[in-house]
Coordinates of C-alpha atoms and ligand atoms in Angstrom, one line a residue:
X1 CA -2.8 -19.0 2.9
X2 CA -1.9 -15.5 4.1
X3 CA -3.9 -13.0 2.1
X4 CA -2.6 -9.9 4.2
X5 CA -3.5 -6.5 3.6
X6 CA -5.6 -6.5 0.7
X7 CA -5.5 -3.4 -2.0
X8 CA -8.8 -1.5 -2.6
X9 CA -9.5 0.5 -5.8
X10 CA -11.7 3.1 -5.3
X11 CA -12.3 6.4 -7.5
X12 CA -10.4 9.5 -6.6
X13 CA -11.9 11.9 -3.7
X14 CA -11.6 15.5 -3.0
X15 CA -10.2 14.8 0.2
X16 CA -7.5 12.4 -1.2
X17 CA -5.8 15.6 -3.1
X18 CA -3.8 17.2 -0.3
X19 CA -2.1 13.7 -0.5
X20 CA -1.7 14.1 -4.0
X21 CA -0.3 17.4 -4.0
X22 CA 2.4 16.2 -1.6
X23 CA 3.1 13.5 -3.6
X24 CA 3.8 14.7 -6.8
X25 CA 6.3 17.4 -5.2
X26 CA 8.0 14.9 -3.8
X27 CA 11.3 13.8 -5.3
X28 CA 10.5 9.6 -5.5
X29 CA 7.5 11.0 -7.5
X30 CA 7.8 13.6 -9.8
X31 CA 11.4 12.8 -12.0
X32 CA 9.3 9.3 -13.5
X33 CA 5.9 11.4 -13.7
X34 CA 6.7 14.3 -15.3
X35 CA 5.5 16.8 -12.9
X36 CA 7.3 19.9 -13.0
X37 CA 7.1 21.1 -9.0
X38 CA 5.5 22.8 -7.4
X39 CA 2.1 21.7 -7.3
X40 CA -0.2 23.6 -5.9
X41 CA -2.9 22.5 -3.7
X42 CA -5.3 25.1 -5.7
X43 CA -4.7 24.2 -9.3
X44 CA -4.8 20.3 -8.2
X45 CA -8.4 21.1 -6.5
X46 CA -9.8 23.3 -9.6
X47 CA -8.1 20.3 -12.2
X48 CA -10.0 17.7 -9.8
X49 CA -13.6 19.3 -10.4
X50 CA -13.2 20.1 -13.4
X51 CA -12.7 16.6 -14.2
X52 CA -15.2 15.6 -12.4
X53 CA -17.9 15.0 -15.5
X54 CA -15.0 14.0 -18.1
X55 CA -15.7 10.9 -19.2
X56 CA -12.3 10.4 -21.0
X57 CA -10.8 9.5 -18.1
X58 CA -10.8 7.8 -14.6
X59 CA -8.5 8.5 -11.6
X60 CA -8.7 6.7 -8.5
X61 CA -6.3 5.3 -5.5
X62 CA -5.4 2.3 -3.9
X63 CA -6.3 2.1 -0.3
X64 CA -5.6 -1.2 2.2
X65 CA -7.9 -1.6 4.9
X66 CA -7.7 1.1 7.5
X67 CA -8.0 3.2 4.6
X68 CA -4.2 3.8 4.1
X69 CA -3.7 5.7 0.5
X70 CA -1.5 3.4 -1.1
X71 CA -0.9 4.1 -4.9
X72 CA -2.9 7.4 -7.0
X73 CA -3.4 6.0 -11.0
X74 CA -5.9 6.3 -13.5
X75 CA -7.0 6.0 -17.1
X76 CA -6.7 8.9 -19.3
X77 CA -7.7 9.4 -23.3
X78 CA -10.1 6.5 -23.0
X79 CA -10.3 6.3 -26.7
X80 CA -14.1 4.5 -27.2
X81 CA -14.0 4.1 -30.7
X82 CA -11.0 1.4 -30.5
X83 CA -11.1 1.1 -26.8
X84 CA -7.7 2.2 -25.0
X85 CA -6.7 4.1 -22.7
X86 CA -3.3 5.4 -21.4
X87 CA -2.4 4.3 -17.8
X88 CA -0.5 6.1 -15.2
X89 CA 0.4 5.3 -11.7
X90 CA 2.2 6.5 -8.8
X91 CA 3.0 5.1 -5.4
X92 CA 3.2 6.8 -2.0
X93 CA 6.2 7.7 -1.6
X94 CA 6.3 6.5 2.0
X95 CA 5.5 2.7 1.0
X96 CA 7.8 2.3 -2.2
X97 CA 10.0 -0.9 -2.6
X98 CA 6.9 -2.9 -1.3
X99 CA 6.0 -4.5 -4.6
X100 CA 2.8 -2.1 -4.5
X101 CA 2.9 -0.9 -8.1
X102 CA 3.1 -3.9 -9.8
X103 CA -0.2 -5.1 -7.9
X104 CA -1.5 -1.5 -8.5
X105 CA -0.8 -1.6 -12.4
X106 CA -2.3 -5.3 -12.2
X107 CA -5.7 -4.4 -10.5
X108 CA -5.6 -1.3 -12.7
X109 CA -5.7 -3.5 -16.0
X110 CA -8.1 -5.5 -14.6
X111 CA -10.1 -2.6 -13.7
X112 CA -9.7 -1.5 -17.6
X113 CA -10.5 -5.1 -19.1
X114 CA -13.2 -6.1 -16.8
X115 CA -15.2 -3.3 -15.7
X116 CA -14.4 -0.6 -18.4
X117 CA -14.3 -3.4 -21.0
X118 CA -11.0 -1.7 -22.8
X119 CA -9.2 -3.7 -25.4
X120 CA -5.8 -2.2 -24.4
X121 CA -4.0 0.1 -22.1
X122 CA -0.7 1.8 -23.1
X123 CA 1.9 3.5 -21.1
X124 CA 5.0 5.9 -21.2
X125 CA 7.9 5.2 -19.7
X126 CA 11.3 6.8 -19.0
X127 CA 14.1 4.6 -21.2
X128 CA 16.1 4.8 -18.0
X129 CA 13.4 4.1 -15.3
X130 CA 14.2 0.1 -15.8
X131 CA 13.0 -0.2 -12.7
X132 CA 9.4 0.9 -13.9
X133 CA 9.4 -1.3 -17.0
X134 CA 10.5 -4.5 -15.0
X135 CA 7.0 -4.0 -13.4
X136 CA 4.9 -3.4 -16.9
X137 CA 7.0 -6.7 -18.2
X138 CA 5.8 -8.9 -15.0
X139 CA 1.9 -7.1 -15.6
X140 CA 2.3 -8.5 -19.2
X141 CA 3.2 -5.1 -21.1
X142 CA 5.3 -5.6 -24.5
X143 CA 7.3 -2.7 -25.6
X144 CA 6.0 -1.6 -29.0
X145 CA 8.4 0.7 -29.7
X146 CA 10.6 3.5 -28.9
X147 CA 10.4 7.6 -29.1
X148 CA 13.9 8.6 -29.7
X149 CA 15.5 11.3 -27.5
X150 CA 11.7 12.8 -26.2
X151 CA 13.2 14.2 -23.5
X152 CA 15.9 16.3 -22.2
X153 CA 17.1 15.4 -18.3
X154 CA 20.2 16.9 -17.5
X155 CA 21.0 18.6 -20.6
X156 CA 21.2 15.1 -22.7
X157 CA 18.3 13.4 -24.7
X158 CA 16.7 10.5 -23.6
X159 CA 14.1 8.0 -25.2
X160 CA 10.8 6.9 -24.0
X161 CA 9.5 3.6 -24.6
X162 CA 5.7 2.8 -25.3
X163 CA 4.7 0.1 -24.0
X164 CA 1.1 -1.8 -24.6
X165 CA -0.8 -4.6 -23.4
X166 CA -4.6 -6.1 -24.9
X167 CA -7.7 -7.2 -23.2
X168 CA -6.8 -11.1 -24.9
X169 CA -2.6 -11.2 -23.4
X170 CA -3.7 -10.1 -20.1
X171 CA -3.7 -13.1 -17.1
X172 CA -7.2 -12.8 -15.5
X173 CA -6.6 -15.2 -12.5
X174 CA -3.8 -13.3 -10.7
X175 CA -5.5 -11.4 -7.7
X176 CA -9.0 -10.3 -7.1
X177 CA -9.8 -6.8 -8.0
X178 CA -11.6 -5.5 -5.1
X179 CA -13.8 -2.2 -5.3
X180 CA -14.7 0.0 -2.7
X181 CA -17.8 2.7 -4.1
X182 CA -18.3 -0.8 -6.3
X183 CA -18.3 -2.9 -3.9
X184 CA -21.9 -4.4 -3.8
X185 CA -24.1 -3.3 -0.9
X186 CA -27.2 -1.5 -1.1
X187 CA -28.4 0.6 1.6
X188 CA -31.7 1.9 2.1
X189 CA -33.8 4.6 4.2
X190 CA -36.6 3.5 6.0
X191 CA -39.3 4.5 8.7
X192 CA -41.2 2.0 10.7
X193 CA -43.8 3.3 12.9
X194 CA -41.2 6.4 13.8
X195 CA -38.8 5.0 13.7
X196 CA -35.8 5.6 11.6
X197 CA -32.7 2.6 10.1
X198 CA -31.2 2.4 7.4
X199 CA -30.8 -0.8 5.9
X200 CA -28.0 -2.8 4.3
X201 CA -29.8 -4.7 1.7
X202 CA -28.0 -8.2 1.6
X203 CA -31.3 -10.1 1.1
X204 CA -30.4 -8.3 -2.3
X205 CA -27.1 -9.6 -3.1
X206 CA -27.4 -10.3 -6.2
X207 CA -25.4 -13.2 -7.1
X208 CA -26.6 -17.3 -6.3
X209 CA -29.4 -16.6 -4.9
X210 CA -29.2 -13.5 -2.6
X211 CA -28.5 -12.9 0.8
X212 CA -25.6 -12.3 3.5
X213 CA -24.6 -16.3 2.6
X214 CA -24.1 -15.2 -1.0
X215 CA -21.9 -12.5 -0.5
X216 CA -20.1 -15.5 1.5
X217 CA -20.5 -17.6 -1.0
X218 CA -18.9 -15.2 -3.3
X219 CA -15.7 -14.6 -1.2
X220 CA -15.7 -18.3 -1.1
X221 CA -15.4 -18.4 -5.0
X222 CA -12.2 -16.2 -5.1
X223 CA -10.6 -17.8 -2.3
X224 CA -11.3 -21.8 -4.2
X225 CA -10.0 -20.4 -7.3
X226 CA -7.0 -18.7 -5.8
X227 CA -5.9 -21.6 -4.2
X228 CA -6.6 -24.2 -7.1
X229 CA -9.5 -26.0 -5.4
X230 CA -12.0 -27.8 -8.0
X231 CA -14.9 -29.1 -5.1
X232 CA -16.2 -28.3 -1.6
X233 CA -17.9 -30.5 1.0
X234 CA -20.0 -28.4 3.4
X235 CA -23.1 -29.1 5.3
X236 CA -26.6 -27.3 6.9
X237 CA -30.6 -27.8 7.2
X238 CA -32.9 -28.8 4.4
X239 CA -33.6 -25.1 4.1
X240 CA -29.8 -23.9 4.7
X241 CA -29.3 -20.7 2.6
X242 CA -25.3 -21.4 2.7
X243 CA -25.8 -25.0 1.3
X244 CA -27.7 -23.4 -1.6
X245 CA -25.1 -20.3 -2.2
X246 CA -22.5 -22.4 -2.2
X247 CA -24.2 -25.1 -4.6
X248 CA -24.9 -22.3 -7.2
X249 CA -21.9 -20.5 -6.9
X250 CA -20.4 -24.1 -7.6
X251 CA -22.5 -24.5 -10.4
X252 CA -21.3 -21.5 -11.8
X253 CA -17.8 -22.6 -11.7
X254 CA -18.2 -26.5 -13.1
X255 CA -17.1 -27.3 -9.7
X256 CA -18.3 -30.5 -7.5
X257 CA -20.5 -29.7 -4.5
X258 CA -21.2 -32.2 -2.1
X259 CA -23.9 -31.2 0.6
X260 CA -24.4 -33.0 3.5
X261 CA -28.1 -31.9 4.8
X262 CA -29.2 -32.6 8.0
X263 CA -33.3 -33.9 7.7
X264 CA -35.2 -36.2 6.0
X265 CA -34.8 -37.7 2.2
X266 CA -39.0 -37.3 2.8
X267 CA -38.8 -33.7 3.7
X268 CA -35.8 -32.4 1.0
X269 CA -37.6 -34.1 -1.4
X270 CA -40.6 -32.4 -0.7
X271 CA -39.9 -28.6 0.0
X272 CA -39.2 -25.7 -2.2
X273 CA -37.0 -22.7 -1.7
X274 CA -33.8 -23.9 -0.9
X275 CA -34.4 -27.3 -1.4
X276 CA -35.7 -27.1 -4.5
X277 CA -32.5 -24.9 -5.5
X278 CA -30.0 -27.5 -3.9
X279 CA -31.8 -30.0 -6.0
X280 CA -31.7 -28.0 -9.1
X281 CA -27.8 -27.0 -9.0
X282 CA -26.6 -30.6 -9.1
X283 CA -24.7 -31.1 -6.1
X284 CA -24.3 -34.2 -4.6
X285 CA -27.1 -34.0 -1.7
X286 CA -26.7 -36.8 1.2
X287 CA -29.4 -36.7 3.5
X288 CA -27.7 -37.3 7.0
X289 CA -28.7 -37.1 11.0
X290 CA -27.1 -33.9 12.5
X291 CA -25.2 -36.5 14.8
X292 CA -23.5 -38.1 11.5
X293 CA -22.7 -34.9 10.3
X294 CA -18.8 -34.8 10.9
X295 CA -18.4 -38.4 9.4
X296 CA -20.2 -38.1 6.7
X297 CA -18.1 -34.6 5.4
X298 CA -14.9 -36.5 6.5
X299 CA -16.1 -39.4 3.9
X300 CA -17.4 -37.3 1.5
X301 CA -14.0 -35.4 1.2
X302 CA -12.3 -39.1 1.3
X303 CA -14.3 -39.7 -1.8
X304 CA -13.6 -37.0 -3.7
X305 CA -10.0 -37.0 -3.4
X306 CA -10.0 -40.9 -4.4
X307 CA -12.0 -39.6 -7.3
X308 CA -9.1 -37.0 -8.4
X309 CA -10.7 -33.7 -7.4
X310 CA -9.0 -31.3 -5.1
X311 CA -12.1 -30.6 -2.4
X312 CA -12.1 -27.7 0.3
X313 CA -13.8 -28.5 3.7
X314 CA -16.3 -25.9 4.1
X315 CA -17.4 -25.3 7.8
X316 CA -21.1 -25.7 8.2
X317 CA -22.6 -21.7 7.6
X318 CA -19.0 -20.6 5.9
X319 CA -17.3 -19.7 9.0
X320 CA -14.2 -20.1 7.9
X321 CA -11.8 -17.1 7.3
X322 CA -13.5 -15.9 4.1
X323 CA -16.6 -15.9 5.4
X324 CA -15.5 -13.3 8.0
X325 CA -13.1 -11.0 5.6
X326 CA -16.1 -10.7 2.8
X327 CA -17.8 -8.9 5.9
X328 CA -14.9 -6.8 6.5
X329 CA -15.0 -5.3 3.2
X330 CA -18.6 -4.7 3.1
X331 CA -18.4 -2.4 6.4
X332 CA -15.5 -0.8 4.4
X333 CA -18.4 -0.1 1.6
X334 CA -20.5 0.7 4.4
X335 CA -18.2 3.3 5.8
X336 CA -17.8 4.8 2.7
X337 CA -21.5 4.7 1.7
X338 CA -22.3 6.6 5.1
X339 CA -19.8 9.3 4.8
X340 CA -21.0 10.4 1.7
X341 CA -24.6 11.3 3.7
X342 CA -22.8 12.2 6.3
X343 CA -24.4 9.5 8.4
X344 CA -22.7 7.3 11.4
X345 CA -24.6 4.4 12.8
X346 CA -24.8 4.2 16.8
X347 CA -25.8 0.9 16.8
X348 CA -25.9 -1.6 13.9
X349 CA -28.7 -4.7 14.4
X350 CA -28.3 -8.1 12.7
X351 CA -29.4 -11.8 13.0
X352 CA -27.0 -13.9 14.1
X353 CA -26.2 -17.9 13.8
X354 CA -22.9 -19.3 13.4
X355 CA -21.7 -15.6 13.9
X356 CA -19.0 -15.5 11.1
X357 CA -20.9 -12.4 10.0
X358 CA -21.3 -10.6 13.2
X359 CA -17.3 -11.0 13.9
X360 CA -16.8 -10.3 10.4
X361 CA -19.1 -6.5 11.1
X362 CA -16.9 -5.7 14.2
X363 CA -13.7 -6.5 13.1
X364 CA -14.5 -4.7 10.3
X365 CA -16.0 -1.7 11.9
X366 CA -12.9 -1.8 14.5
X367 CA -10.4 -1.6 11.4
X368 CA -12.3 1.3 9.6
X369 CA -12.1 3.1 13.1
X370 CA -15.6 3.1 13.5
X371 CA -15.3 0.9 16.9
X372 CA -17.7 2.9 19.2
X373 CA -20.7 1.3 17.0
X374 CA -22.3 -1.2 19.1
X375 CA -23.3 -4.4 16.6
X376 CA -25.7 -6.5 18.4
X377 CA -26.2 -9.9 16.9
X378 CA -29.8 -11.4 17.5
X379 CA -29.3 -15.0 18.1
X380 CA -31.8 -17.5 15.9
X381 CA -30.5 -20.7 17.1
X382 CA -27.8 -20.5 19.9
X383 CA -27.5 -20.3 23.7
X384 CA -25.5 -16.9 25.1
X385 CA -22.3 -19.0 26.2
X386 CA -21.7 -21.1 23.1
X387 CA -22.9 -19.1 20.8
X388 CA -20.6 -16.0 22.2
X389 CA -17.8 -18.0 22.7
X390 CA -18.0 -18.9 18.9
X391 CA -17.9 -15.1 18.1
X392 CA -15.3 -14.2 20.4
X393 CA -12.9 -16.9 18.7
X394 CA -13.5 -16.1 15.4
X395 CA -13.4 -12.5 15.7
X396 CA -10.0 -12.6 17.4
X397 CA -8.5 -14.8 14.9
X398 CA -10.0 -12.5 11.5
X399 CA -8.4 -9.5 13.8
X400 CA -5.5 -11.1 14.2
X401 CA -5.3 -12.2 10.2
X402 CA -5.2 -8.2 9.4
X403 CA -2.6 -7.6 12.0
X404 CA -5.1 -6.6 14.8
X405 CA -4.3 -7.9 18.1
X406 CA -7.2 -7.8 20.0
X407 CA -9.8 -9.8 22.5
X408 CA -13.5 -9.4 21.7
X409 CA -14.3 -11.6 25.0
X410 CA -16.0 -8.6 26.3
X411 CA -17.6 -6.4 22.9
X412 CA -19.9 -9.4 21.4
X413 CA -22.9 -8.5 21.8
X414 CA -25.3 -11.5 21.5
X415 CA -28.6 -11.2 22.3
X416 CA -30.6 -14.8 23.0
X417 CA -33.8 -13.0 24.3
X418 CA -35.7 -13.5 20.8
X419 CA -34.8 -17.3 20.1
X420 CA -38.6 -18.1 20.7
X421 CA -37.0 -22.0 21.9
X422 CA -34.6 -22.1 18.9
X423 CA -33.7 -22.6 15.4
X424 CA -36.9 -22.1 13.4
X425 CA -39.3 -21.2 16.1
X426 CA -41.2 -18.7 16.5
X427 CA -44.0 -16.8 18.1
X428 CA -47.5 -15.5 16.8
X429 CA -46.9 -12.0 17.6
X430 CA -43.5 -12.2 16.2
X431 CA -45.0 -13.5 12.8
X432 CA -48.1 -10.8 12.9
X433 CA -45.5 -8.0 13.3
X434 CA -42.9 -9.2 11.0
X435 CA -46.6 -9.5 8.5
X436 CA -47.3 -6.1 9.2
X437 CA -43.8 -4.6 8.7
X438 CA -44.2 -6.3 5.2
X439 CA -47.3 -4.4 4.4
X440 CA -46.0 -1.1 5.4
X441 CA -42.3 -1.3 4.4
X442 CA -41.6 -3.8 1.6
X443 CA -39.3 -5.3 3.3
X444 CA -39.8 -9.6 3.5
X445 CA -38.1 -11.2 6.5
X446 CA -38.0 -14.9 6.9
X447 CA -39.1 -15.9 10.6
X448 CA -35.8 -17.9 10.9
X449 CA -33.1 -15.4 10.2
X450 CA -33.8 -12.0 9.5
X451 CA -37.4 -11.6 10.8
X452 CA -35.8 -12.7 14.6
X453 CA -33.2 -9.9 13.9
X454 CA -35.4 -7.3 13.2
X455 CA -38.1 -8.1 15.4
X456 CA -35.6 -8.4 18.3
X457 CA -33.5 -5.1 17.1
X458 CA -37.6 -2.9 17.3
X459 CA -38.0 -5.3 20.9
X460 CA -35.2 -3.5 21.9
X461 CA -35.1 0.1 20.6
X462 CA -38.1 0.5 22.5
X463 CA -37.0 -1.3 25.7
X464 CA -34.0 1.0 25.7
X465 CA -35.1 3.9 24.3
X466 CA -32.8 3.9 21.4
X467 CA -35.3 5.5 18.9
X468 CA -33.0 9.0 18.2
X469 CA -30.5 6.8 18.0
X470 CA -29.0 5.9 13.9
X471 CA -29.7 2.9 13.5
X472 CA -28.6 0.3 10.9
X473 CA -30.2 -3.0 10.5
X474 CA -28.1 -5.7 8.3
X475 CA -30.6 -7.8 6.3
X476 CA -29.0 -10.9 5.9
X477 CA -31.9 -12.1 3.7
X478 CA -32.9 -15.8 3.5
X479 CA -35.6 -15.2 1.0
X480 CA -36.0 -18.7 0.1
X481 CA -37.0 -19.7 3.9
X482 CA -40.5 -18.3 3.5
X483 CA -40.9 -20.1 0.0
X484 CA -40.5 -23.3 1.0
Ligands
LIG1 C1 -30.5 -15.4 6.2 C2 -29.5 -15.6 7.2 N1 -29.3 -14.6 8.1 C3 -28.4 -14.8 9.0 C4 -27.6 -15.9 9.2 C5 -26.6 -16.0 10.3 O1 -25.3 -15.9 9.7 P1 -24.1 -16.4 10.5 O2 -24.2 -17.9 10.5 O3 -22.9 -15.9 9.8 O4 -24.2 -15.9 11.9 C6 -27.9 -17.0 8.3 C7 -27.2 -18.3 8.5 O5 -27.5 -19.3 7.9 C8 -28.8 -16.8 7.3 O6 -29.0 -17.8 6.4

């Protein structure tokens, strides 16, 4: 499936109104609207702030990726004692014709149902602007009735029709609604020892468990349902955080999960934290050799077809194209997070294994045109020339998927001098640092994922003087791994 250029909601900014401005005195705009040009730059600046703490209504745009203003609508009258609001809408006048206001007005009432919790949203509309009431039809709009001869155009009356659609008509399933300024990613200040990071808090995701596998885990959910999958087969370690996201989020959904876990029936059995959780969610859980690991997800998917379900092969760690694009929209929050503190990371620090979420960070950070930041993935399993490689392919085909054509052959950055002898080892300094860090921060870091990534990242802000520098350290979490 080709997902394209995605549409981003995000609440109106200051620096969005020059846009605005030209928009509305532009002829494609203004007739349908209403406006009465010109529109000053001025008036649309002092109307903007002195909206700013009206809760009766909410105006945002539609971006894509690179940050391209699509559509400008909002919410206005939001009426709390029955629940509705009026809608309006209108698209850049560059990009009309593209089928963008329809998926505007779509994510918009989605926006209203499930985030505002409206009951309906209403609308205005031109009785000769059929163009424009084609759209509210396809959204799910009925026309409740008609306002004979409201207006005057050309010196003859014409009607308008109001149009209205409910919370319980609307059709959920359609297209993701996804948030920028919403989008979930929590980034904190901290000091340690002198030294200054910020840090994106995915060991906090808050859905199925946490961490930068649950956000995964999460894109995962949209992409199954979109596509009318009702199971996955995927595979990992006893104490695999993406086996456990993806058997909760599964749970969630009624839908069959069957893990194929590399270790011992002895071992599973026996450990908490992620095991317990894979136990507890009610997947399937075969215990295989890492050798068997390809037959046995080939059979298991066998089996569940046989058995009527429609399963989705999930590539060991999510690296397949959702678990890279889930990334790209975080550095979009990211992005938008940091320019609000007026903040630009130099370098941003992160522990890496399969590497879907490292290419997912640069492709991302190429696309927001923040490029010059230099992500360094800490390796905590792989060798440098697999485990590059790996990147380099993935990142060029998620660039590619959002119309990028690029090589990353020489901008992965993967750092193998903290793997300790690999997956799941470690040192005792390592340990008594990441201990200490702990007890002065807060923070917790597992010595498999996250710990190696930070203790690697302070190895080497030290070795190369990067202290002055703004860093950002992505916590991918993995919580679980020091509770078993
Ligand atoms: C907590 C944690 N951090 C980092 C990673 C590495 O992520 P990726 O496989 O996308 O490189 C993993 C992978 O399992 C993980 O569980």
């Amino acid at each position: 499936m080709n997902m394209g250029w995605q549409m981003y909601l995000r609440r109106l900014q200051e620096s969005d109104l020059k846009d605005r401005v030209m928009w509305m005195n532009d002829v494609a705009v203004y007739p349908s609207m209403g406006f009465t040009p010109p529109i000053s730059l001025e008036n649309t600046v002092n109307w903007y702030r002195s909206n700013l703490s009206n809760n009766k209504r909410v105006d945002c745009v539609f971006v894509n990726e690179i940050g391209e203003l699509l559509a400008m609508a909002g919410l206005t009258g939001i009426d709390y004692s029955c629940r509705k609001a009026e809608l309006y809408l209108f698209v850049n006048p560059n990009r009309q014709r593209q089928g963008l206001g329809k998926k505007a007005t779509y994510l918009l009432c989605k926006y209203a149902f499930n985030v505002l919790h409206l009951n309906k949203v209403f609308l205005y509309t031109n009785a000769a602007n059929i163009g424009a009431q084609r759209v509210y039809e396809s959204v799910g709009f009925k026309l409740e009735g008609t306002h004979r001869e409201e207006r005057m155009v050309d010196g003859n009356y014409e009607d308008r029709f109001y149009y209205g659609l409910l919370a319980k008509e609307f059709d959920y399933d359609q297209i993701p609604l996804l948030m920028i300024g919403c989008n979930i990613l929590i980034m904190n200040y901290i000091d340690v020892g002198g030294v200054k990071l910020r840090v994106v808090r995915d060991d906090l995701y808050p859905f199925v468990g946490g961490g930068s596998k649950a956000r995964k885990a999460v894109a995962y959910e949209v992409f199954l349902r979109e596509n009318g999958y009702n199971a996955i087969v995927t595979c990992g370690g006893i104490q695999s955080n993406h086996n456990r996201a993806m058997a909760l989020m599964c749970a969630k959904n009624s839908w069959k999960c069957h893990l194929c876990i590399q270790g011992s029936e002895e071992r599973f059995m026996n450990e908490k934290g992620n095991a317990l959780l894979d136990r507890l969610s009610g997947a399937e859980c075969e215990l295989i050799r890492l050798e068997d690991t390809a037959v046995a997800m080939d059979r298991a998917m066998k089996k569940l077809k046989e058995e009527g379900y429609n399963p989705y092969y999930v590539t060991g760690g999510g690296h397949n194209l959702p678990g890279g694009t889930c990334f790209v929209d975080a550095v979009l929050e990211l992005k938008y997070q940091c320019e609000r503190i007026d903040y630009k990371p130099d370098y941003l620090f992160l522990a890496s294994g399969t590497g879907s979420t490292q290419a997912g960070i640069v492709v991302g950070l190429d696309l927001v045109g923040w490029g010059d930041v230099k992500c360094v993935g800490i390796s905590v399993a792989r060798q440098q020339g697999r485990g590059k490689q790996v990147i380099v392919e993935f990142a060029n085909m998620l660039a590619a998927h959002y119309g990028l054509k690029r090589d990353y052959s020489e901008s992965i950055f993967f750092n193998t001098d903290y793997l300790c002898g690999g997956y799941e080892k470690f040192t005792p300094e390592m340990k008594d640092y990441l201990d200490q860090t702990t007890a002065k921060t807060g923070l917790v870091f597992s010595t498999t994922y996250s710990g190696k990534g930070f203790y690697g990242m302070m190895q080497e802000i030290e070795k190369y003087h990067l202290k002055d520098k703004n860093i950002v350290f992505w916590h991918t979490g993995g919580l679980m791994n020091i509770m078993k």
